[in-house]
Amino acid sequence: MGWDNPPVPWRELQRRMSWGTGPPAAERPPAATSRLAPRPAGTTPWAELHCHSSFSFLDGAATPGELVAEAARLGVEVLALTDHDGMYGVPQFAQAAARLADQGGTKLGTAFGAELSLPGPGQHSHLLILARDAEGYRRLCTVISAAQLAGGEKGRPLYDIGELAAAHDGHWVVLTGCRKGPVPAALAAGGPEAAWRELAALTGMFGHENVMVELTCQHDPGDDERNDMLARLAALADLGVVATGNVHFAAPAQARLGQALAAIRARRSLADMDGWLPAAGTAYLRSGEEMAARLRRYPGVLERTLELGRQCAFDFRVIAPRLPDFPVPDGHTEASWLRELTARRVPARYGVQGAERVPGAHVQIARELDVIERLGFAGYFLIVHDIVAFCEDNDILCQGRGSAANSAVCFALGITNVDPVSHHLLFERFLSEGRDGPPDIDLDIEHRRREEVIQYVYRTYGRDRAAQVANVISYRP
Amino acid sequence: MVVACPDLHLSVGPDIQRARRHEQMMAVVTGFCPDVEVVEPGVCAFGARGPARYFGGETALAGRITAALADLGVDSRTGVADGLFAALLAARDGTTVPPGGTARFLAGQPVSVLADRDLSAQDLAALLKRLGLCTLGDFAALPVRDVASRFGDAGERAHRLARGLDFRPLVTLPPPADLSVVQEFDPREPRAEPVVFAAKALAMSLHDGLAARGLTCVRVQITVTWADGRESSRRWRHDGLLSEAAVADRVRWQLDGWHPAPGGQTAGDENTPGGIAALRLLPDQVVRAAGQQLALWGETLVSDRVARAAMRVQAMLGHEAVLRPVLGGGRNAGDQVTPIPFGEKTEPRLPADRPWPGRVRGTAPGLVFPAAREADVTDDAGRAVTVSGRCALSAAPARLAVHGEPSRRVTGWAGPWPLYERWWDPSAARRRARFQLATEDGRAWLAVVKDGGWLVEAGYW
């Protein structure tokens, strides 16, 4: 019995099985922007620094891709993604922006941040943090990870205010946030004095130069009054002032979806929710001209926002994660230790050099080790080998599968159990210098004892460096 | 069902023989249904549903009655319809209108039938004809408010008839019989004082009985029965406000009135032979008890006088005639006040305890137009100011011209504040962009752009 399926991606399979032969779904332009003609170049530049995507679950209504496309159409120069308590949307966001640049479209600067839900009296208070640079991004991820672990429950991060204040070291910009931000909330509840106290607390924690007062422009009757007061407070405190749209969807057409999500979040019908819904969906992305019209009242704010946006924008590729170092015996590097381990185990698989059972096996292993070393993945192989060794030692069924089966090193190390050399499997399908990104070795582990392996990994590398990952699943209507 | 005997009806003047024939006719009809109402000599009516079911249908019942009257030598016709007026019309040519078909039956009748039984409606019928309203259907199609304002009370009455409704709206619930309370005196009580004392306890049990059902009465009927069978019965305004002592007082006044000896002395003279046998309190016009109500004006509880006056007006003009504004939620000045009939404890249409994001803040407008007034808002160049779907304003508003008023210069403005409410319900959806405009005459306006046109919804003065 054998399988003879051609290598067809699921997307292609789905397309072929659907009616019609249109382009794959991913290639279609997002619905929110399809009806609108592209905006001519030469527009007023603008940076949107407060933007939720659909990764702010049941809050944002647009995917990062839709936001990027709309921002490009509007001529927005910098877009910051600031989802709630996580960076879940960042990969899609960065990819969409990179694709945009690859296609020769406008270059959209990407900035990264998060809106943290801090425990407050009664309601949660929101704190908007933007990473000034890659280091700021790392520090932000660290505190969010710690808070998510400390919360002990999904979607209930528990931040330590003191730790936040200690963690920034000038790599963050803190905005005063939406109406749930500490300063606007205090202004609404307790007047300017209360807002002043909150503002002083923020500057005390994060430093005078790292706190910016945020004016939110959403065409709400209360906007002007609140923004006037915030601007006056900022002038008194000599703080920078920026403006945002507190964006929750790309275009006005998505406003209804946003309201439906809000109703779902509150587990009410839309009609019951009426008294809490925004008067109109105005939390969409705006162009530089639109913001200039809104901000005429506050001279200098548009420029200040743009300046901050440009400062905070960086390419996501600079923060590509690095695998943790693998502990090796003294005198060894990761590469030499991998060579050592492989050399120890090759004879059992292929026989000693000169008397190999499979012709060319030693040559192939040497070639693979060279590639692995050149690409710097030795540590990765060591980590996987370590996990497999743990399984072997504890008598847990474990089997490498997928493209790793093309590697004689994997076979030698016991990660896989099919001899790729005698079956003439192609190593380049697994790892080659022509392709970037780390290889992936899939391990199937006996399901009843998988938890033991997971706990071993957590113990070995630390709970803050090992995580279970999930796919982003989307449903098509 | 209406049974009409034209030869009894049409002849004019008293006639002993005709009166006897009428009595015979009534005896025949009551043989089929005991609860018969005499409409006029020779014409009677009764609710046909019960007897018709018993006798095998309306047609069968009509046939039996007609046959029985024919035995007496009386020529008769029957008519069946929903409602007395339609049944009377149906009886003219012996029609049976099926249930639910009354409106269609009436719609085909000429307006002149309105004058058939009501001579005062003759002018109205002639006028309607001149106006081109030839049938009752034409007339019934007019809005009742317009009819009432043009033709007055008589017109409204005729309109009700044309729509197949009864002469006047039924406003009260019939008092359930068990709500009355009776105290019998055995032996007969010759003096007023013990009766008044008993009235107090009786009033208490009356009130308990009403309260247990959540009811109150507009009037209370006090009936005193003497040993010889004579009765004194009188209705007193109650409105749910009379205490037990106050009811007892009214019993005393009633006895005093009957026996005009001052000071409630012995009632055992020739006017009250044998003393008082029974005292009966009957609630009249039972209505739902609304409990204590908030004031029409101010925050305190309604004083008795205001409540009484308001309920009196309601009794005269209808429940909906006296309205009380209740502050509720909502994003528009017009939404935030719900008028609620006085005495009802209804929640405002939109709950007040919600944030209603996007509502216009600050001082509430002093004047909310019942219907938004059309207006033009133009810019410096005289072009109409427009708002795009993305809230972009074509130009700053410079002049406001409310239709029917001179144009005003705009001295200040705020907006646009878009509003797109309840889009999930097409009948309640509302989409507009709101503005506040201040004009040179010192006034401020709440204006909206709706479907591209300007409306003024409220004013701040």
PDB file of C-alpha atoms in Angstrom, chain A residues 62-302:
ATOM      1  CA  ALA A  62     -10.702  44.029  10.767  1.00  0.00           C
ATOM      2  CA  THR A  63      -7.895  41.596  10.136  1.00  0.00           C
ATOM      3  CA  PRO A  64      -4.402  43.068  10.186  1.00  0.00           C
ATOM      4  CA  GLY A  65      -4.320  42.561   6.409  1.00  0.00           C
ATOM      5  CA  GLU A  66      -7.445  44.647   5.914  1.00  0.00           C
ATOM      6  CA  LEU A  67      -6.059  47.383   8.129  1.00  0.00           C
ATOM      7  CA  VAL A  68      -2.791  47.456   6.223  1.00  0.00           C
ATOM      8  CA  ALA A  69      -4.563  47.588   2.871  1.00  0.00           C
ATOM      9  CA  GLU A  70      -6.847  50.395   3.985  1.00  0.00           C
ATOM     10  CA  ALA A  71      -3.981  52.322   5.557  1.00  0.00           C
ATOM     11  CA  ALA A  72      -2.090  52.076   2.305  1.00  0.00           C
ATOM     12  CA  ARG A  73      -5.116  53.238   0.346  1.00  0.00           C
ATOM     13  CA  LEU A  74      -5.530  56.232   2.613  1.00  0.00           C
ATOM     14  CA  GLY A  75      -1.881  57.148   2.358  1.00  0.00           C
ATOM     15  CA  VAL A  76      -1.198  56.527   6.048  1.00  0.00           C
ATOM     16  CA  GLU A  77       2.541  56.530   6.614  1.00  0.00           C
ATOM     17  CA  VAL A  78       2.842  54.608   9.878  1.00  0.00           C
ATOM     18  CA  LEU A  79       0.386  52.191  11.428  1.00  0.00           C
ATOM     19  CA  ALA A  80       0.811  50.859  14.928  1.00  0.00           C
ATOM     20  CA  LEU A  81      -0.924  47.649  15.914  1.00  0.00           C
ATOM     21  CA  THR A  82      -2.004  47.818  19.542  1.00  0.00           C
ATOM     22  CA  ASP A  83      -4.149  44.798  20.341  1.00  0.00           C
ATOM     23  CA  HIS A  84      -5.264  43.897  23.829  1.00  0.00           C
ATOM     24  CA  ASP A  85      -2.723  42.114  25.986  1.00  0.00           C
ATOM     25  CA  GLY A  86      -0.928  40.321  23.203  1.00  0.00           C
ATOM     26  CA  MET A  87       0.997  40.416  19.977  1.00  0.00           C
ATOM     27  CA  TYR A  88      -1.134  37.817  18.255  1.00  0.00           C
ATOM     28  CA  GLY A  89      -1.821  39.982  15.230  1.00  0.00           C
ATOM     29  CA  VAL A  90       1.743  41.098  14.716  1.00  0.00           C
ATOM     30  CA  PRO A  91       2.901  38.345  12.316  1.00  0.00           C
ATOM     31  CA  GLN A  92      -0.034  38.883   9.955  1.00  0.00           C
ATOM     32  CA  PHE A  93       0.376  42.629  10.292  1.00  0.00           C
ATOM     33  CA  ALA A  94       4.084  42.554   9.496  1.00  0.00           C
ATOM     34  CA  GLN A  95       3.573  40.100   6.652  1.00  0.00           C
ATOM     35  CA  ALA A  96       0.845  42.224   5.102  1.00  0.00           C
ATOM     36  CA  ALA A  97       3.025  45.314   5.307  1.00  0.00           C
ATOM     37  CA  ALA A  98       6.006  43.446   3.857  1.00  0.00           C
ATOM     38  CA  ARG A  99       3.878  42.085   1.033  1.00  0.00           C
ATOM     39  CA  LEU A 100       2.648  45.580   0.336  1.00  0.00           C
ATOM     40  CA  ALA A 101       6.213  46.805   0.017  1.00  0.00           C
ATOM     41  CA  ASP A 102       7.152  43.799  -2.155  1.00  0.00           C
ATOM     42  CA  GLN A 103       4.330  44.531  -4.515  1.00  0.00           C
ATOM     43  CA  GLY A 104       5.731  48.006  -5.027  1.00  0.00           C
ATOM     44  CA  GLY A 105       2.940  49.646  -3.133  1.00  0.00           C
ATOM     45  CA  THR A 106       3.373  52.460  -0.687  1.00  0.00           C
ATOM     46  CA  LYS A 107       5.727  51.674   2.102  1.00  0.00           C
ATOM     47  CA  LEU A 108       3.764  51.444   5.321  1.00  0.00           C
ATOM     48  CA  GLY A 109       5.782  51.885   8.464  1.00  0.00           C
ATOM     49  CA  THR A 110       4.911  49.341  11.122  1.00  0.00           C
ATOM     50  CA  ALA A 111       4.920  50.110  14.810  1.00  0.00           C
ATOM     51  CA  PHE A 112       4.040  47.690  17.552  1.00  0.00           C
ATOM     52  CA  GLY A 113       2.400  48.031  20.878  1.00  0.00           C
ATOM     53  CA  ALA A 114      -0.325  46.684  23.068  1.00  0.00           C
ATOM     54  CA  GLU A 115      -3.156  47.927  25.189  1.00  0.00           C
ATOM     55  CA  LEU A 116      -2.754  46.398  28.609  1.00  0.00           C
ATOM     56  CA  SER A 117      -5.760  45.746  30.819  1.00  0.00           C
ATOM     57  CA  LEU A 118      -4.780  46.846  34.269  1.00  0.00           C
ATOM     58  CA  PRO A 119      -6.907  45.938  37.241  1.00  0.00           C
ATOM     59  CA  GLY A 120      -8.594  49.023  38.538  1.00  0.00           C
ATOM     60  CA  PRO A 121     -11.346  49.916  40.908  1.00  0.00           C
ATOM     61  CA  GLY A 122     -14.465  48.552  39.299  1.00  0.00           C
ATOM     62  CA  GLN A 123     -13.630  48.445  35.628  1.00  0.00           C
ATOM     63  CA  HIS A 124     -10.364  47.487  34.023  1.00  0.00           C
ATOM     64  CA  SER A 125      -8.239  50.422  33.101  1.00  0.00           C
ATOM     65  CA  HIS A 126      -6.411  50.405  29.798  1.00  0.00           C
ATOM     66  CA  LEU A 127      -2.825  51.421  29.291  1.00  0.00           C
ATOM     67  CA  LEU A 128      -1.563  51.883  25.751  1.00  0.00           C
ATOM     68  CA  ILE A 129       2.116  51.075  25.339  1.00  0.00           C
ATOM     69  CA  LEU A 130       4.058  51.534  22.119  1.00  0.00           C
ATOM     70  CA  ALA A 131       7.466  49.987  21.607  1.00  0.00           C
ATOM     71  CA  ARG A 132       9.977  52.594  20.577  1.00  0.00           C
ATOM     72  CA  ASP A 133      12.277  49.934  19.129  1.00  0.00           C
ATOM     73  CA  ALA A 134      12.923  46.211  18.972  1.00  0.00           C
ATOM     74  CA  GLU A 135      14.179  46.210  22.549  1.00  0.00           C
ATOM     75  CA  GLY A 136      10.968  47.861  23.664  1.00  0.00           C
ATOM     76  CA  TYR A 137       9.022  45.188  21.803  1.00  0.00           C
ATOM     77  CA  ARG A 138      10.954  42.441  23.604  1.00  0.00           C
ATOM     78  CA  ARG A 139      10.390  44.060  26.962  1.00  0.00           C
ATOM     79  CA  LEU A 140       6.707  44.476  26.232  1.00  0.00           C
ATOM     80  CA  CYS A 141       6.401  40.829  25.225  1.00  0.00           C
ATOM     81  CA  THR A 142       8.185  39.838  28.408  1.00  0.00           C
ATOM     82  CA  VAL A 143       5.789  41.697  30.712  1.00  0.00           C
ATOM     83  CA  ILE A 144       2.747  40.483  28.784  1.00  0.00           C
ATOM     84  CA  SER A 145       3.968  36.870  28.957  1.00  0.00           C
ATOM     85  CA  ALA A 146       4.608  37.220  32.659  1.00  0.00           C
ATOM     86  CA  ALA A 147       1.183  38.748  33.218  1.00  0.00           C
ATOM     87  CA  GLN A 148      -0.583  36.076  31.168  1.00  0.00           C
ATOM     88  CA  LEU A 149       1.161  33.388  33.195  1.00  0.00           C
ATOM     89  CA  ALA A 150       0.447  35.183  36.455  1.00  0.00           C
ATOM     90  CA  GLY A 151      -3.216  35.549  35.606  1.00  0.00           C
ATOM     91  CA  GLY A 152      -3.523  31.784  35.439  1.00  0.00           C
ATOM     92  CA  GLU A 153      -6.620  32.066  33.284  1.00  0.00           C
ATOM     93  CA  LYS A 154      -7.041  32.672  29.592  1.00  0.00           C
ATOM     94  CA  GLY A 155      -7.665  36.314  28.781  1.00  0.00           C
ATOM     95  CA  ARG A 156      -7.053  37.467  32.356  1.00  0.00           C
ATOM     96  CA  PRO A 157      -3.522  38.817  32.442  1.00  0.00           C
ATOM     97  CA  LEU A 158      -2.353  40.114  35.779  1.00  0.00           C
ATOM     98  CA  TYR A 159       0.137  42.942  35.514  1.00  0.00           C
ATOM     99  CA  ASP A 160       2.300  44.170  38.294  1.00  0.00           C
ATOM    100  CA  ILE A 161       2.303  47.951  37.995  1.00  0.00           C
ATOM    101  CA  GLY A 162       5.658  48.185  39.694  1.00  0.00           C
ATOM    102  CA  GLU A 163       7.170  45.696  37.270  1.00  0.00           C
ATOM    103  CA  LEU A 164       5.764  47.636  34.325  1.00  0.00           C
ATOM    104  CA  ALA A 165       7.410  50.773  35.597  1.00  0.00           C
ATOM    105  CA  ALA A 166      10.679  48.901  36.076  1.00  0.00           C
ATOM    106  CA  ALA A 167      10.556  47.176  32.711  1.00  0.00           C
ATOM    107  CA  HIS A 168      10.408  50.061  30.256  1.00  0.00           C
ATOM    108  CA  ASP A 169      13.831  51.661  30.615  1.00  0.00           C
ATOM    109  CA  GLY A 170      12.948  54.302  28.052  1.00  0.00           C
ATOM    110  CA  HIS A 171      12.018  51.827  25.314  1.00  0.00           C
ATOM    111  CA  TRP A 172       8.329  52.471  25.577  1.00  0.00           C
ATOM    112  CA  VAL A 173       5.974  55.341  24.920  1.00  0.00           C
ATOM    113  CA  VAL A 174       2.875  55.323  27.066  1.00  0.00           C
ATOM    114  CA  LEU A 175      -0.247  56.969  25.684  1.00  0.00           C
ATOM    115  CA  THR A 176      -3.071  57.992  27.959  1.00  0.00           C
ATOM    116  CA  GLY A 177      -5.400  55.799  25.939  1.00  0.00           C
ATOM    117  CA  CYS A 178      -9.075  55.550  25.175  1.00  0.00           C
ATOM    118  CA  ARG A 179     -11.918  56.442  27.509  1.00  0.00           C
ATOM    119  CA  LYS A 180     -10.908  53.494  29.677  1.00  0.00           C
ATOM    120  CA  GLY A 181      -7.383  54.859  30.016  1.00  0.00           C
ATOM    121  CA  PRO A 182      -6.589  56.049  33.516  1.00  0.00           C
ATOM    122  CA  VAL A 183      -6.442  59.743  32.636  1.00  0.00           C
ATOM    123  CA  PRO A 184      -9.615  60.088  30.504  1.00  0.00           C
ATOM    124  CA  ALA A 185     -11.504  57.836  32.919  1.00  0.00           C
ATOM    125  CA  ALA A 186     -10.450  60.015  35.847  1.00  0.00           C
ATOM    126  CA  LEU A 187     -11.351  63.122  33.879  1.00  0.00           C
ATOM    127  CA  ALA A 188     -14.840  61.795  33.218  1.00  0.00           C
ATOM    128  CA  ALA A 189     -15.367  60.579  36.762  1.00  0.00           C
ATOM    129  CA  GLY A 190     -13.541  63.073  38.918  1.00  0.00           C
ATOM    130  CA  GLY A 191     -12.784  66.108  36.790  1.00  0.00           C
ATOM    131  CA  PRO A 192      -9.486  67.738  35.903  1.00  0.00           C
ATOM    132  CA  GLU A 193      -7.933  67.361  39.367  1.00  0.00           C
ATOM    133  CA  ALA A 194      -8.388  63.597  39.321  1.00  0.00           C
ATOM    134  CA  ALA A 195      -7.040  63.428  35.772  1.00  0.00           C
ATOM    135  CA  TRP A 196      -4.059  65.498  36.839  1.00  0.00           C
ATOM    136  CA  ARG A 197      -3.284  63.056  39.638  1.00  0.00           C
ATOM    137  CA  GLU A 198      -3.461  60.111  37.226  1.00  0.00           C
ATOM    138  CA  LEU A 199      -1.227  61.903  34.772  1.00  0.00           C
ATOM    139  CA  ALA A 200       1.287  62.599  37.523  1.00  0.00           C
ATOM    140  CA  ALA A 201       1.205  58.933  38.518  1.00  0.00           C
ATOM    141  CA  LEU A 202       1.894  57.889  34.916  1.00  0.00           C
ATOM    142  CA  THR A 203       4.805  60.274  34.480  1.00  0.00           C
ATOM    143  CA  GLY A 204       6.143  59.137  37.839  1.00  0.00           C
ATOM    144  CA  MET A 205       6.160  55.529  36.668  1.00  0.00           C
ATOM    145  CA  PHE A 206       7.271  55.879  33.082  1.00  0.00           C
ATOM    146  CA  GLY A 207       9.188  59.114  33.027  1.00  0.00           C
ATOM    147  CA  HIS A 208       8.171  62.516  31.804  1.00  0.00           C
ATOM    148  CA  GLU A 209       9.548  62.044  28.296  1.00  0.00           C
ATOM    149  CA  ASN A 210       7.820  58.686  27.789  1.00  0.00           C
ATOM    150  CA  VAL A 211       4.233  59.716  28.494  1.00  0.00           C
ATOM    151  CA  MET A 212       2.107  61.294  25.794  1.00  0.00           C
ATOM    152  CA  VAL A 213      -1.383  62.618  26.164  1.00  0.00           C
ATOM    153  CA  GLU A 214      -3.669  61.013  23.591  1.00  0.00           C
ATOM    154  CA  LEU A 215      -6.521  62.902  21.977  1.00  0.00           C
ATOM    155  CA  THR A 216      -9.114  60.587  20.500  1.00  0.00           C
ATOM    156  CA  CYS A 217     -11.031  61.795  17.456  1.00  0.00           C
ATOM    157  CA  GLN A 218     -14.131  59.778  16.731  1.00  0.00           C
ATOM    158  CA  HIS A 219     -16.777  62.368  15.860  1.00  0.00           C
ATOM    159  CA  ASP A 220     -18.405  62.007  19.236  1.00  0.00           C
ATOM    160  CA  PRO A 221     -20.211  64.974  20.780  1.00  0.00           C
ATOM    161  CA  GLY A 222     -17.954  64.687  23.814  1.00  0.00           C
ATOM    162  CA  ASP A 223     -14.712  64.655  21.824  1.00  0.00           C
ATOM    163  CA  ASP A 224     -13.985  68.359  21.776  1.00  0.00           C
ATOM    164  CA  GLU A 225     -14.676  68.942  25.428  1.00  0.00           C
ATOM    165  CA  ARG A 226     -12.558  66.018  26.539  1.00  0.00           C
ATOM    166  CA  ASN A 227      -9.736  66.693  24.093  1.00  0.00           C
ATOM    167  CA  ASP A 228      -9.652  70.374  25.057  1.00  0.00           C
ATOM    168  CA  MET A 229      -9.251  69.431  28.677  1.00  0.00           C
ATOM    169  CA  LEU A 230      -6.615  66.781  27.949  1.00  0.00           C
ATOM    170  CA  ALA A 231      -4.680  69.217  25.782  1.00  0.00           C
ATOM    171  CA  ARG A 232      -4.785  71.793  28.552  1.00  0.00           C
ATOM    172  CA  LEU A 233      -3.576  69.239  31.105  1.00  0.00           C
ATOM    173  CA  ALA A 234      -0.775  68.237  28.748  1.00  0.00           C
ATOM    174  CA  ALA A 235       0.257  71.876  28.333  1.00  0.00           C
ATOM    175  CA  LEU A 236       0.283  72.346  32.093  1.00  0.00           C
ATOM    176  CA  ALA A 237       2.344  69.212  32.587  1.00  0.00           C
ATOM    177  CA  ASP A 238       4.524  70.054  29.587  1.00  0.00           C
ATOM    178  CA  LEU A 239       3.804  66.662  28.014  1.00  0.00           C
ATOM    179  CA  GLY A 240       3.675  65.805  24.341  1.00  0.00           C
ATOM    180  CA  VAL A 241       0.242  65.491  22.744  1.00  0.00           C
ATOM    181  CA  VAL A 242      -0.639  63.033  20.007  1.00  0.00           C
ATOM    182  CA  ALA A 243      -3.933  62.147  18.378  1.00  0.00           C
ATOM    183  CA  THR A 244      -5.346  58.759  17.457  1.00  0.00           C
ATOM    184  CA  GLY A 245      -8.528  57.385  16.011  1.00  0.00           C
ATOM    185  CA  ASN A 246      -8.724  54.492  18.507  1.00  0.00           C
ATOM    186  CA  VAL A 247      -9.251  52.387  15.407  1.00  0.00           C
ATOM    187  CA  HIS A 248     -11.284  49.205  15.666  1.00  0.00           C
ATOM    188  CA  PHE A 249     -11.971  48.518  11.999  1.00  0.00           C
ATOM    189  CA  ALA A 250     -10.616  49.509   8.641  1.00  0.00           C
ATOM    190  CA  ALA A 251     -13.477  51.311   6.949  1.00  0.00           C
ATOM    191  CA  PRO A 252     -16.971  52.559   7.849  1.00  0.00           C
ATOM    192  CA  ALA A 253     -18.426  49.506   6.119  1.00  0.00           C
ATOM    193  CA  GLN A 254     -17.128  47.329   8.968  1.00  0.00           C
ATOM    194  CA  ALA A 255     -18.860  49.345  11.682  1.00  0.00           C
ATOM    195  CA  ARG A 256     -21.824  46.983  11.855  1.00  0.00           C
ATOM    196  CA  LEU A 257     -19.549  43.997  12.268  1.00  0.00           C
ATOM    197  CA  GLY A 258     -17.821  45.832  15.100  1.00  0.00           C
ATOM    198  CA  GLN A 259     -21.113  46.475  16.855  1.00  0.00           C
ATOM    199  CA  ALA A 260     -22.226  42.885  16.384  1.00  0.00           C
ATOM    200  CA  LEU A 261     -18.945  41.730  17.953  1.00  0.00           C
ATOM    201  CA  ALA A 262     -19.496  44.066  20.889  1.00  0.00           C
ATOM    202  CA  ALA A 263     -22.938  42.556  21.399  1.00  0.00           C
ATOM    203  CA  ILE A 264     -21.523  39.044  21.238  1.00  0.00           C
ATOM    204  CA  ARG A 265     -18.868  39.988  23.768  1.00  0.00           C
ATOM    205  CA  ALA A 266     -21.549  41.247  26.137  1.00  0.00           C
ATOM    206  CA  ARG A 267     -23.756  38.235  25.361  1.00  0.00           C
ATOM    207  CA  ARG A 268     -26.681  40.442  24.552  1.00  0.00           C
ATOM    208  CA  SER A 269     -28.780  40.984  21.492  1.00  0.00           C
ATOM    209  CA  LEU A 270     -28.031  44.084  19.459  1.00  0.00           C
ATOM    210  CA  ALA A 271     -31.291  45.626  20.628  1.00  0.00           C
ATOM    211  CA  ASP A 272     -30.422  45.023  24.284  1.00  0.00           C
ATOM    212  CA  MET A 273     -26.972  46.373  23.646  1.00  0.00           C
ATOM    213  CA  ASP A 274     -28.266  49.586  22.089  1.00  0.00           C
ATOM    214  CA  GLY A 275     -27.594  51.728  25.135  1.00  0.00           C
ATOM    215  CA  TRP A 276     -23.925  50.745  25.168  1.00  0.00           C
ATOM    216  CA  LEU A 277     -23.097  50.700  21.482  1.00  0.00           C
ATOM    217  CA  PRO A 278     -21.301  53.634  19.913  1.00  0.00           C
ATOM    218  CA  ALA A 279     -23.663  56.075  18.223  1.00  0.00           C
ATOM    219  CA  ALA A 280     -22.133  55.343  14.858  1.00  0.00           C
ATOM    220  CA  GLY A 281     -19.199  53.278  13.771  1.00  0.00           C
ATOM    221  CA  THR A 282     -16.562  55.957  13.624  1.00  0.00           C
ATOM    222  CA  ALA A 283     -13.535  53.982  14.798  1.00  0.00           C
ATOM    223  CA  TYR A 284     -12.205  53.518  11.273  1.00  0.00           C
ATOM    224  CA  LEU A 285      -8.853  54.479   9.829  1.00  0.00           C
ATOM    225  CA  ARG A 286      -8.613  58.064   8.680  1.00  0.00           C
ATOM    226  CA  SER A 287      -6.425  59.728   6.135  1.00  0.00           C
ATOM    227  CA  GLY A 288      -4.037  62.560   6.819  1.00  0.00           C
ATOM    228  CA  GLU A 289      -6.473  65.103   5.364  1.00  0.00           C
ATOM    229  CA  GLU A 290      -9.312  63.861   7.526  1.00  0.00           C
ATOM    230  CA  MET A 291      -7.161  64.025  10.624  1.00  0.00           C
ATOM    231  CA  ALA A 292      -5.860  67.452   9.660  1.00  0.00           C
ATOM    232  CA  ALA A 293      -9.455  68.685   9.478  1.00  0.00           C
ATOM    233  CA  ARG A 294     -10.220  67.168  12.858  1.00  0.00           C
ATOM    234  CA  LEU A 295      -7.050  68.467  14.464  1.00  0.00           C
ATOM    235  CA  ARG A 296      -7.216  72.029  13.192  1.00  0.00           C
ATOM    236  CA  ARG A 297      -8.202  72.911  16.733  1.00  0.00           C
ATOM    237  CA  TYR A 298      -4.945  71.569  18.145  1.00  0.00           C
ATOM    238  CA  PRO A 299      -1.993  72.958  16.201  1.00  0.00           C
ATOM    239  CA  GLY A 300       1.120  70.844  16.177  1.00  0.00           C
ATOM    240  CA  VAL A 301      -0.568  67.626  17.262  1.00  0.00           C
ATOM    241  CA  LEU A 302      -0.677  66.110  13.781  1.00  0.00           C
TER     242      LEU A 302
END
